[in-house]
Amino acid sequence: MSTTFTIDAATSRATPVAAPMKRLTIPAVRARKAAIAAGTGAPLVMLTAYTVRTAQLLDPHCDLLLVGDSLGQVVYGLPSTVPVTLEMMAAHGAAVVRGSFAAAVVIDMPFGSYEASPEQAFGSAARLLKETGAAAVKLEGGAAMAPTVRFLSERGIPVMGHVGLTPQAVNQLGGYGARGRTPDEADKIVGDAQAVAQAGAFALVVEGVVESIAVAITRTVDCPTIGIGASAACDGQVLVAEDMLGLFERVPRFVKRFAALGPAIDAAAAAFAADVRARAFPGPDQVYPDRR
Ligand code: KIV
């Protein structure tokens, strides 16, 4: 399966040429909100991707690929997303853009790269877009980040917001439990979402909240909501690809496994090890015979 280029053989030209990249645009993502409301648009599909091969495999099925800072735990084995750097995000973002041609690619702004001021955020976001070719950035936070969302949006940088459970704030939140269990906290999350949407976010990740909060946000903001641990009523859904592929042993409540790649990799590695130890690999088909 070639997932990077399609050859356009539909013209009268004798030499087929690579079809131009036709990525979903950010305005098209935003417009999905109205289309869903009108009953003419499907919910947005977003998965995380950190590497070129994963991007190639996921791209044909997704509207958006998110280069999430969850790569801190998934790829680097870090204890949280807090230590993730701009350099990591740029390197993985560029790989995902190289491996995709249909989905809009969004890159997470890592902790510490945008909170200090809108100017700091602009510098970091511009660097990510320049070095990767991605279409947009995502940043975590509510009303406090609204001026930054506006600053970037008005200067040509599309921003996806992220409210509810915001993993970069784990040290303040004290864990990854669902948010919004008290009326005050629920009101705060809905207000945060509205502030970020009004500031110009083109879409909003709503993570780890009591379902009624996700429903209220989706009803009241004018950009699409993309849920994770939120509600089927959101305008789209996102999962960490490694979670939905079954690469981890624990299945959090908000995850549905769509494959069992962890056990498949374990079985393949065991079979390889057994073959090597039995000198059954490589066999005659995997070595280069002398030519006589
Ligand atoms: O970093 C990430 O993967 C995310 C998604 C879980 C939304 O932010």
XYZ file of C-alpha atoms and ligand atoms in Angstrom:
300
model
C 0.000 0.000 0.000
C 1.451 3.357 -1.010
C 0.210 5.921 1.416
C 2.499 8.841 0.666
C 1.713 9.647 -2.952
C -1.084 8.773 -5.287
C -0.382 8.716 -8.997
C -2.827 10.760 -11.017
C -3.521 8.664 -14.109
C -6.846 10.327 -14.832
C -5.571 12.830 -17.373
C -4.743 12.472 -21.077
C -1.071 13.099 -20.363
C 1.144 10.164 -21.135
C 3.236 10.540 -17.999
C 1.320 10.158 -14.758
C 2.278 12.762 -12.205
C 2.115 12.693 -8.449
C -1.263 14.039 -7.382
C -1.038 17.336 -5.531
C -1.374 17.122 -1.770
C -4.991 17.643 -0.838
C -4.990 17.991 2.901
C -8.089 18.875 4.821
C -7.743 22.579 5.564
C -8.260 24.263 8.900
C -11.251 26.304 7.603
C -12.780 22.996 6.452
C -12.286 21.537 9.932
C -13.967 24.563 11.465
C -16.810 24.428 8.941
C -17.581 20.863 10.049
C -19.395 22.299 13.081
C -22.086 23.830 10.877
C -22.195 20.785 8.623
C -22.747 18.471 11.589
C -25.494 20.760 12.894
C -27.113 20.722 9.442
C -26.906 16.932 9.292
C -24.550 16.995 6.301
C -21.201 16.412 7.997
C -19.642 13.443 9.791
C -17.922 13.719 13.171
C -14.227 14.612 12.979
C -11.761 11.748 13.334
C -8.433 12.481 15.015
C -5.685 10.121 16.166
C -2.246 10.814 17.542
C 0.803 10.021 15.421
C 4.461 10.494 16.289
C 6.313 8.663 13.526
C 6.292 8.523 9.748
C 5.060 4.936 9.380
C 2.234 5.378 11.834
C 1.242 8.568 10.040
C 1.194 6.716 6.700
C -1.095 4.042 8.113
C -3.487 6.376 9.938
C -3.646 9.228 7.422
C -6.186 7.689 4.996
C -8.680 7.274 7.831
C -8.306 10.532 9.730
C -9.384 14.135 9.289
C -6.678 15.252 11.681
C -3.418 13.765 12.934
C -2.317 15.105 16.295
C 1.369 15.060 17.151
C 0.502 14.968 20.824
C 2.923 15.727 23.614
C 1.725 12.375 24.956
C 4.784 11.218 22.988
C 6.625 12.070 26.211
C 5.201 8.953 27.866
C 4.452 6.836 24.783
C 7.723 7.282 22.860
C 10.215 8.510 25.459
C 9.033 6.805 28.662
C 8.892 10.103 30.548
C 6.775 10.348 33.716
C 4.468 13.032 32.247
C 4.245 15.508 29.368
C 5.965 18.206 31.450
C 9.559 17.417 30.315
C 8.655 17.347 26.581
C 10.632 19.922 24.555
C 9.993 22.021 21.472
C 12.809 20.093 19.740
C 11.010 16.770 20.297
C 7.739 18.187 18.979
C 9.448 19.662 15.910
C 11.261 16.426 15.040
C 8.179 14.222 15.394
C 5.923 16.808 13.755
C 8.118 16.893 10.656
C 8.067 13.073 10.471
C 4.265 12.976 10.672
C 3.897 15.639 7.969
C 6.263 13.619 5.730
C 4.152 10.527 6.300
C 0.762 12.043 5.524
C -0.991 13.784 2.675
C -4.688 13.949 3.486
C -5.111 14.778 7.150
C -4.520 18.185 8.669
C -1.548 17.865 11.030
C -1.756 19.603 14.417
C 1.204 19.808 16.803
C 1.031 20.178 20.563
C 2.839 23.137 22.073
C 4.878 21.589 24.899
C 4.725 22.793 28.501
C 6.798 25.929 29.025
C 6.817 26.977 25.377
C 3.737 29.242 25.405
C 2.365 30.107 28.852
C 4.597 33.087 29.682
C 3.180 35.481 27.083
C 1.446 35.623 23.700
C 4.812 36.661 22.214
C 6.536 33.587 23.620
C 3.712 31.457 22.224
C 4.002 33.076 18.807
C 7.743 32.368 18.644
C 7.270 28.717 19.606
C 4.272 28.142 17.336
C 5.937 29.835 14.350
C 8.981 27.627 14.848
C 6.832 24.488 14.918
C 4.955 25.446 11.750
C 8.141 26.488 9.897
C 10.160 23.403 10.844
C 7.411 20.846 10.265
C 4.935 22.055 7.658
C 2.061 21.327 10.048
C -1.158 23.324 9.710
C -1.874 24.253 13.315
C -0.827 24.039 16.940
C -2.701 22.899 20.032
C -2.306 24.411 23.473
C -3.824 23.570 26.840
C -5.705 25.973 29.082
C -8.834 28.013 29.505
C -9.651 31.678 30.007
C -6.065 32.484 31.016
C -4.897 31.335 27.579
C -7.635 33.140 25.615
C -5.496 36.244 24.892
C -2.754 33.952 23.559
C -5.221 32.051 21.370
C -6.431 35.379 19.962
C -2.875 36.678 19.456
C -1.865 33.603 17.433
C -5.139 33.292 15.513
C -4.994 36.922 14.406
C -1.419 36.411 13.189
C -1.944 33.437 10.917
C -1.476 30.567 13.345
C -4.541 28.334 13.733
C -4.972 27.161 17.316
C -6.754 24.105 18.657
C -7.702 24.580 22.302
C -7.664 21.877 25.000
C -9.809 22.123 28.138
C -11.019 19.905 30.967
C -8.297 17.514 32.029
C -5.146 19.274 30.859
C -2.271 16.809 31.398
C 0.454 19.495 31.368
C -1.106 20.779 34.615
C -0.757 17.388 36.322
C 1.359 18.890 39.108
C -1.424 21.329 39.928
C -4.319 18.905 39.351
C -2.662 16.104 41.321
C -3.529 13.374 38.803
C -5.404 12.417 35.662
C -8.903 11.892 37.088
C -12.000 13.223 35.309
C -12.713 16.904 35.919
C -15.895 18.801 36.668
C -17.405 16.789 39.497
C -18.437 19.878 41.478
C -20.807 22.546 40.096
C -18.113 25.232 40.461
C -15.539 23.215 38.571
C -18.089 22.298 35.897
C -18.982 25.985 35.389
C -15.291 26.881 35.225
C -14.586 24.296 32.496
C -17.557 25.409 30.389
C -16.453 29.053 30.816
C -12.882 28.130 29.852
C -14.087 26.411 26.688
C -16.227 29.376 25.710
C -13.368 31.830 26.322
C -10.950 29.852 24.147
C -13.556 29.383 21.397
C -14.475 33.079 21.414
C -10.776 33.945 21.188
C -10.650 32.211 17.809
C -9.736 28.555 18.372
C -10.709 26.571 15.269
C -11.461 23.451 17.331
C -11.393 22.377 20.943
C -10.226 19.150 22.558
C -12.426 18.378 25.556
C -10.632 15.811 27.707
C -11.635 13.845 30.785
C -14.778 15.612 31.916
C -18.153 14.559 33.275
C -20.260 13.912 30.184
C -22.810 16.697 30.729
C -19.956 19.243 30.602
C -18.848 18.026 27.178
C -22.451 18.217 25.980
C -22.856 21.774 27.332
C -19.592 22.905 25.713
C -20.490 21.327 22.374
C -23.884 23.055 22.413
C -22.509 26.495 23.231
C -19.244 26.963 21.306
C -19.104 27.788 17.608
C -16.114 25.587 16.772
C -16.037 21.777 16.679
C -15.349 19.942 19.924
C -13.177 16.832 19.798
C -13.733 14.576 22.767
C -11.498 12.175 24.664
C -13.143 10.795 27.764
C -15.925 13.291 27.076
C -19.110 12.408 25.122
C -20.351 10.900 21.871
C -22.180 14.210 21.455
C -18.868 15.963 20.694
C -18.260 16.989 17.081
C -15.382 14.533 16.835
C -13.286 12.059 18.799
C -9.575 11.579 19.432
C -7.587 8.765 21.016
C -3.904 8.109 21.480
C -3.261 5.635 18.657
C -1.219 3.287 20.854
C -4.169 3.057 23.275
C -6.725 2.172 20.629
C -4.286 -0.260 18.986
C -3.977 -2.199 22.237
C -0.273 -1.639 22.848
C -0.667 -1.060 26.574
C -1.835 -3.459 29.240
C -4.149 -1.115 31.110
C -7.287 0.106 29.363
C -8.515 3.363 30.894
C -12.288 3.904 30.952
C -12.266 6.334 28.020
C -10.332 3.994 25.717
C -11.789 1.392 23.407
C -9.340 -1.088 21.937
C -9.759 -1.584 18.200
C -6.840 -4.029 17.897
C -4.546 -6.102 20.112
C -1.120 -5.177 18.750
C 0.620 -5.607 22.116
C -0.034 -9.366 22.247
C 0.653 -9.625 18.472
C 4.100 -8.010 18.894
C 4.819 -10.193 21.923
C 3.969 -13.338 19.937
C 6.043 -12.220 16.948
C 9.083 -11.432 19.108
C 8.748 -14.810 20.868
C 8.533 -16.611 17.499
C 11.589 -14.719 16.187
C 13.574 -15.528 19.326
C 12.608 -19.204 19.109
C 13.621 -19.408 15.439
C 16.988 -17.717 16.079
C 17.752 -19.989 19.014
C 16.792 -23.070 16.968
C 18.862 -21.803 13.972
C 15.629 -21.912 11.962
C 16.069 -18.261 10.980
C 17.378 -17.242 8.540
C 16.180 -20.082 6.313
C 17.134 -20.736 2.687
C 14.680 -18.037 1.506
C 16.314 -15.322 3.562
C 19.980 -15.767 2.542
C 21.764 -14.869 -0.696
C 22.940 -18.043 -2.480
C 26.237 -18.065 -4.412
C 25.794 -17.420 -8.135
C 27.702 -19.965 -10.195
O -1.025 14.730 23.788
C -2.050 14.143 23.377
O -1.988 13.016 22.883
C -3.324 14.822 23.496
C -4.562 14.031 23.194
C -4.799 13.030 24.228
C -5.728 14.908 22.960
O -3.364 15.955 23.846
